[in-house]
CSV table of N, CA and C in Angstrom, one decimal:
chain,number,residue,atom,x,y,z
A,12,UNK,N,0.8,-1.2,0.0
A,12,UNK,CA,0.0,0.0,0.0
A,12,UNK,C,0.9,1.2,0.0
A,13,UNK,N,0.3,2.3,-0.4
A,13,UNK,CA,1.0,3.6,-0.4
A,13,UNK,C,1.2,4.1,1.0
A,14,UNK,N,2.4,4.6,1.3
A,14,UNK,CA,2.7,5.1,2.7
A,14,UNK,C,1.8,6.3,3.0
A,15,UNK,N,1.6,7.2,2.0
A,15,UNK,CA,0.8,8.4,2.2
A,15,UNK,C,-0.6,8.0,2.6
A,16,UNK,N,-1.2,7.0,2.0
A,16,UNK,CA,-2.6,6.6,2.3
A,16,UNK,C,-2.6,6.0,3.7
A,17,UNK,N,-1.6,5.2,4.0
A,17,UNK,CA,-1.6,4.6,5.4
A,17,UNK,C,-1.5,5.7,6.4
A,18,UNK,N,-0.7,6.7,6.3
A,18,UNK,CA,-0.5,7.7,7.2
A,18,UNK,C,-1.8,8.6,7.3
A,19,UNK,N,-2.4,8.8,6.2
A,19,UNK,CA,-3.7,9.6,6.1
A,19,UNK,C,-4.8,8.8,6.9
A,20,UNK,N,-4.9,7.6,6.7
A,20,UNK,CA,-5.9,6.8,7.4
A,20,UNK,C,-5.6,6.7,8.9
A,21,UNK,N,-4.3,6.6,9.2
A,21,UNK,CA,-3.9,6.6,10.6
A,21,UNK,C,-4.3,7.8,11.4
A,22,UNK,N,-4.2,9.0,10.7
A,22,UNK,CA,-4.6,10.2,11.4
A,22,UNK,C,-6.1,10.3,11.6
A,23,UNK,N,-6.8,9.8,10.7
A,23,UNK,CA,-8.3,9.9,10.9
A,23,UNK,C,-8.7,8.9,12.0
A,24,UNK,N,-8.0,7.7,12.1
A,24,UNK,CA,-8.4,6.8,13.2
A,24,UNK,C,-8.0,7.4,14.5
A,25,UNK,N,-6.9,8.1,14.6
A,25,UNK,CA,-6.5,8.8,15.9
A,25,UNK,C,-7.6,9.8,16.2
A,26,UNK,N,-8.0,10.6,15.2
A,26,UNK,CA,-9.0,11.6,15.4
A,26,UNK,C,-10.3,11.0,16.0
A,27,UNK,N,-10.8,9.9,15.4
A,27,UNK,CA,-12.0,9.2,15.8
A,27,UNK,C,-11.8,8.6,17.2
A,28,UNK,N,-10.6,8.0,17.4
A,28,UNK,CA,-10.3,7.4,18.7
A,28,UNK,C,-10.3,8.4,19.9
A,29,UNK,N,-9.7,9.6,19.6
A,29,UNK,CA,-9.7,10.6,20.7
A,29,UNK,C,-11.1,11.2,20.9
A,30,UNK,N,-12.0,11.3,19.9
A,30,UNK,CA,-13.3,11.7,20.1
A,30,UNK,C,-14.1,10.7,20.9
A,31,UNK,N,-14.0,9.4,20.6
A,31,UNK,CA,-14.6,8.4,21.4
A,31,UNK,C,-14.1,8.4,22.8
A,32,UNK,N,-12.8,8.5,23.0
A,32,UNK,CA,-12.3,8.6,24.3
A,32,UNK,C,-12.8,9.8,25.1
A,33,UNK,N,-13.0,10.9,24.4
A,33,UNK,CA,-13.6,12.1,25.1
A,33,UNK,C,-15.0,11.8,25.6
A,34,UNK,N,-15.8,11.1,24.8
A,34,UNK,CA,-17.2,10.8,25.2
A,34,UNK,C,-17.1,9.8,26.4
A,35,UNK,N,-16.2,8.9,26.4
A,35,UNK,CA,-16.1,7.9,27.5
A,35,UNK,C,-15.7,8.7,28.8
A,36,UNK,N,-14.7,9.6,28.7
A,36,UNK,CA,-14.3,10.3,29.8
A,36,UNK,C,-15.4,11.2,30.4
A,37,UNK,N,-16.1,11.8,29.5
A,37,UNK,CA,-17.3,12.7,30.0
A,37,UNK,C,-18.3,11.8,30.7
A,38,UNK,N,-18.5,10.6,30.2
A,38,UNK,CA,-19.5,9.7,30.8
A,38,UNK,C,-19.0,9.3,32.2
A,39,UNK,N,-17.7,9.0,32.3
A,39,UNK,CA,-17.1,8.6,33.5
A,39,UNK,C,-17.1,9.8,34.5
A,40,UNK,N,-16.9,11.0,34.0
A,40,UNK,CA,-17.0,12.2,34.9
A,40,UNK,C,-18.3,12.5,35.4
A,41,UNK,N,-19.3,12.2,34.6
A,41,UNK,CA,-20.7,12.4,35.1
A,41,UNK,C,-21.1,11.3,36.0
A,42,UNK,N,-20.7,10.1,35.7
A,42,UNK,CA,-21.1,8.9,36.5
A,42,UNK,C,-20.4,9.0,37.9
A,43,UNK,N,-19.2,9.4,37.9
A,43,UNK,CA,-18.4,9.5,39.1
A,43,UNK,C,-18.0,8.2,39.8
A,44,UNK,N,-17.9,7.1,39.1
A,44,UNK,CA,-17.5,5.9,39.7
A,44,UNK,C,-16.0,5.9,39.9
A,45,UNK,N,-15.5,6.2,41.0
A,45,UNK,CA,-14.1,6.3,41.2
A,45,UNK,C,-13.8,5.9,42.6
A,46,UNK,N,-12.5,5.8,42.9
A,46,UNK,CA,-12.1,5.4,44.2
A,46,UNK,C,-12.3,6.5,45.3
A,47,UNK,N,-12.1,7.7,44.9
A,47,UNK,CA,-12.1,8.8,45.8
A,47,UNK,C,-13.4,9.6,45.8
A,48,UNK,N,-14.3,9.3,44.8
A,48,UNK,CA,-15.5,10.0,44.7
A,48,UNK,C,-16.7,9.0,44.9
A,49,UNK,N,-17.6,9.4,45.7
A,49,UNK,CA,-18.8,8.5,45.9
A,49,UNK,C,-19.6,8.4,44.6
A,50,UNK,N,-20.3,7.4,44.4
A,50,UNK,CA,-21.1,7.2,43.2
A,50,UNK,C,-22.2,8.3,43.1
A,51,UNK,N,-22.2,9.0,42.0
A,51,UNK,CA,-23.2,10.0,41.7
A,51,UNK,C,-22.6,11.4,41.8
A,52,UNK,N,-21.3,11.6,42.3
A,52,UNK,CA,-20.7,12.9,42.3
A,52,UNK,C,-20.2,13.2,40.9
A,53,UNK,N,-20.1,14.4,40.6
A,53,UNK,CA,-19.6,14.9,39.3
A,53,UNK,C,-18.1,15.2,39.4
A,54,UNK,N,-17.3,14.6,38.6
A,54,UNK,CA,-15.9,14.9,38.5
A,54,UNK,C,-15.6,15.9,37.4
A,55,UNK,N,-15.5,17.2,37.8
A,55,UNK,CA,-15.4,18.3,36.8
A,55,UNK,C,-14.1,18.2,36.0
A,56,UNK,N,-13.0,17.6,36.6
A,56,UNK,CA,-11.8,17.4,35.8
A,56,UNK,C,-11.9,16.5,34.7
A,57,UNK,N,-12.6,15.4,34.9
A,57,UNK,CA,-12.9,14.4,33.8
A,57,UNK,C,-13.7,15.0,32.7
A,58,UNK,N,-14.8,15.8,33.1
A,58,UNK,CA,-15.6,16.4,32.2
A,58,UNK,C,-14.8,17.4,31.3
A,59,UNK,N,-14.0,18.2,32.0
A,59,UNK,CA,-13.1,19.2,31.3
A,59,UNK,C,-12.2,18.5,30.3
A,60,UNK,N,-11.6,17.4,30.7
A,60,UNK,CA,-10.7,16.7,29.8
A,60,UNK,C,-11.5,16.1,28.6
A,61,UNK,N,-12.6,15.5,28.9
A,61,UNK,CA,-13.5,15.0,27.8
A,61,UNK,C,-13.9,16.0,26.8
A,62,UNK,N,-14.3,17.2,27.3
A,62,UNK,CA,-14.7,18.3,26.4
A,62,UNK,C,-13.5,18.8,25.6
A,63,UNK,N,-12.3,18.8,26.1
A,63,UNK,CA,-11.1,19.2,25.4
A,63,UNK,C,-10.8,18.2,24.3
A,64,UNK,N,-11.1,16.9,24.6
A,64,UNK,CA,-10.9,15.9,23.5
A,64,UNK,C,-11.9,15.9,22.4
A,65,UNK,N,-13.1,16.3,22.8
A,65,UNK,CA,-14.2,16.4,21.8
A,65,UNK,C,-14.2,17.7,21.0
A,66,UNK,N,-13.5,18.7,21.5
A,66,UNK,CA,-13.5,20.0,20.9
A,66,UNK,C,-13.0,20.0,19.4
A,67,UNK,N,-11.9,19.3,19.1
A,67,UNK,CA,-11.5,19.3,17.7
A,67,UNK,C,-12.6,18.7,16.7
A,68,UNK,N,-13.3,17.7,17.2
A,68,UNK,CA,-14.4,17.1,16.4
A,68,UNK,C,-15.5,18.1,16.1
A,69,UNK,N,-15.8,18.8,17.2
A,69,UNK,CA,-16.9,19.8,17.0
A,69,UNK,C,-16.5,20.9,16.0
A,70,UNK,N,-15.2,21.4,16.2
A,70,UNK,CA,-14.7,22.4,15.2
A,70,UNK,C,-14.7,21.9,13.8
A,71,UNK,N,-14.3,20.6,13.6
A,71,UNK,CA,-14.2,20.0,12.3
A,71,UNK,C,-15.6,19.9,11.7
A,72,UNK,N,-16.6,19.5,12.5
A,72,UNK,CA,-18.0,19.4,12.0
A,72,UNK,C,-18.5,20.8,11.6
A,73,UNK,N,-18.3,21.8,12.4
A,73,UNK,CA,-18.7,23.2,12.1
A,73,UNK,C,-18.1,23.6,10.8
A,74,UNK,N,-16.8,23.4,10.6
A,74,UNK,CA,-16.0,23.8,9.4
A,74,UNK,C,-16.6,23.1,8.2
A,75,UNK,N,-16.9,21.8,8.3
A,75,UNK,CA,-17.4,21.1,7.1
A,75,UNK,C,-18.8,21.6,6.8
A,76,UNK,N,-19.6,21.9,7.8
A,76,UNK,CA,-21.0,22.4,7.6
A,76,UNK,C,-20.9,23.8,6.9
A,77,UNK,N,-20.0,24.6,7.3
A,77,UNK,CA,-19.9,25.9,6.7
A,77,UNK,C,-19.4,25.8,5.3
A,78,UNK,N,-18.5,24.9,5.0
A,78,UNK,CA,-18.0,24.7,3.6
A,78,UNK,C,-19.1,24.2,2.7
A,79,UNK,N,-19.9,23.3,3.2
A,79,UNK,CA,-21.0,22.7,2.4
A,79,UNK,C,-22.0,23.8,2.1
A,80,UNK,N,-22.3,24.6,3.1
A,80,UNK,CA,-23.3,25.7,2.9
A,80,UNK,C,-22.8,26.7,1.9
A,81,UNK,N,-21.5,27.1,2.0
A,81,UNK,CA,-20.9,28.0,1.1
A,81,UNK,C,-20.9,27.5,-0.3
A,82,UNK,N,-20.5,26.3,-0.5
A,82,UNK,CA,-20.5,25.7,-1.9
A,82,UNK,C,-21.9,25.6,-2.5
A,83,UNK,N,-22.9,25.2,-1.7
A,83,UNK,CA,-24.2,25.1,-2.2
A,83,UNK,C,-24.8,26.5,-2.6
A,84,UNK,N,-24.4,27.5,-1.7
A,84,UNK,CA,-24.8,28.9,-2.1
A,84,UNK,C,-24.2,29.4,-3.3
A,85,UNK,N,-22.9,29.1,-3.5
A,85,UNK,CA,-22.2,29.5,-4.7
A,85,UNK,C,-22.8,28.8,-6.0
A,86,UNK,N,-23.1,27.5,-5.8
A,86,UNK,CA,-23.7,26.8,-7.0
A,86,UNK,C,-25.1,27.4,-7.3
A,87,UNK,N,-25.9,27.7,-6.3
A,87,UNK,CA,-27.2,28.3,-6.5
A,87,UNK,C,-27.1,29.6,-7.2
A,88,UNK,N,-26.1,30.4,-6.7
A,88,UNK,CA,-25.9,31.7,-7.3
A,88,UNK,C,-25.4,31.6,-8.8
A,89,UNK,N,-24.6,30.6,-9.1
A,89,UNK,CA,-24.1,30.4,-10.5
A,89,UNK,C,-25.3,30.0,-11.4
A,90,UNK,N,-26.1,29.1,-10.9
A,90,UNK,CA,-27.3,28.6,-11.6
A,90,UNK,C,-28.2,29.8,-11.9
A,91,UNK,N,-28.5,30.6,-10.9
A,91,UNK,CA,-29.4,31.7,-11.1
A,91,UNK,C,-28.8,32.7,-12.1
A,92,UNK,N,-27.5,32.9,-12.0
A,92,UNK,CA,-26.9,33.8,-13.0
A,92,UNK,C,-27.0,33.3,-14.4
A,93,UNK,N,-26.8,32.0,-14.6
A,93,UNK,CA,-26.9,31.4,-15.9
A,93,UNK,C,-28.4,31.5,-16.4
A,94,UNK,N,-29.3,31.3,-15.5
A,94,UNK,CA,-30.7,31.4,-15.9
A,94,UNK,C,-31.0,32.8,-16.3
A,95,UNK,N,-30.6,33.8,-15.6
A,95,UNK,CA,-30.9,35.2,-15.8
A,95,UNK,C,-30.1,35.8,-17.0
A,96,UNK,N,-28.8,35.5,-17.1
A,96,UNK,CA,-28.0,36.1,-18.2
A,96,UNK,C,-27.6,35.1,-19.3
A,97,UNK,N,-28.2,34.0,-19.3
A,97,UNK,CA,-27.8,32.9,-20.2
A,97,UNK,C,-27.2,33.4,-21.6
A,98,UNK,N,-26.1,32.8,-21.9
A,98,UNK,CA,-25.5,33.2,-23.2
A,98,UNK,C,-26.4,32.8,-24.4
A,99,UNK,N,-26.6,33.8,-25.2
A,99,UNK,CA,-27.4,33.6,-26.4
A,99,UNK,C,-26.5,33.5,-27.6
A,100,UNK,N,-26.6,32.4,-28.3
A,100,UNK,CA,-25.7,32.3,-29.5
A,100,UNK,C,-26.6,32.5,-30.7
A,101,UNK,N,-26.1,33.5,-31.5
A,101,UNK,CA,-26.8,33.8,-32.8
A,101,UNK,C,-26.3,32.9,-33.9
A,102,UNK,N,-27.2,32.2,-34.5
A,102,UNK,CA,-26.8,31.2,-35.5
A,102,UNK,C,-27.5,31.7,-36.8
A,103,UNK,N,-26.6,31.8,-37.9
A,103,UNK,CA,-27.1,32.1,-39.2
A,103,UNK,C,-27.4,30.8,-39.9
A,104,UNK,N,-28.6,30.5,-40.1
A,104,UNK,CA,-29.0,29.3,-40.7
A,104,UNK,C,-28.7,29.1,-42.2
A,105,UNK,N,-28.4,30.2,-42.8
A,105,UNK,CA,-28.1,30.2,-44.2
A,105,UNK,C,-26.6,29.7,-44.4
A,106,UNK,N,-25.8,29.9,-43.5
A,106,UNK,CA,-24.4,29.5,-43.6
A,106,UNK,C,-24.1,28.1,-43.1
A,107,UNK,N,-25.1,27.4,-42.6
A,107,UNK,CA,-24.9,26.1,-42.0
A,107,UNK,C,-25.0,25.0,-43.1
A,108,UNK,N,-24.0,24.1,-43.1
A,108,UNK,CA,-24.1,23.0,-44.0
A,108,UNK,C,-24.7,21.8,-43.3
A,109,UNK,N,-25.8,21.3,-43.8
A,109,UNK,CA,-26.5,20.2,-43.1
A,109,UNK,C,-26.1,18.9,-43.8
A,110,UNK,N,-25.6,18.0,-43.0
A,110,UNK,CA,-25.2,16.7,-43.5
A,110,UNK,C,-26.2,15.7,-43.0
A,111,UNK,N,-26.4,14.7,-43.8
A,111,UNK,CA,-27.3,13.6,-43.5
A,111,UNK,C,-26.6,12.6,-42.7
A,112,UNK,N,-27.3,11.9,-41.8
A,112,UNK,CA,-26.8,10.8,-41.0
A,112,UNK,C,-27.1,9.5,-41.7
A,113,UNK,N,-27.5,9.5,-42.9
A,113,UNK,CA,-27.9,8.3,-43.6
A,113,UNK,C,-26.7,7.5,-43.9
A,114,UNK,N,-26.8,6.2,-43.7
A,114,UNK,CA,-25.6,5.3,-44.1
A,114,UNK,C,-25.5,5.1,-45.6
A,115,UNK,N,-26.5,5.4,-46.3
A,115,UNK,CA,-26.5,5.3,-47.8
A,115,UNK,C,-25.8,6.4,-48.5
A,116,UNK,N,-25.3,7.4,-47.8
A,116,UNK,CA,-24.8,8.6,-48.4
A,116,UNK,C,-23.5,8.3,-49.1
């Protein structure tokens, strides 16, 4: 396999793994099952670390959403411009040579 493709896939798997780990840490922080915390207490340090691990994923999702919205707006604007200003080609029918598609020609 190509080394560049392997490294690219490895980065995305790390990204997904850190996001999943962030959700697990937040769940553990909210559940509070630990040696020093009684069950049901909220561990704010765990929640903070989990949010920090999830933050890149949230930023990535917002970035992708804005890029998709921008590209769809640009495409809609281009389509409307073509509909409104459509190029009109003037064709002089007297100068056109018409050829038959007949196989007997």
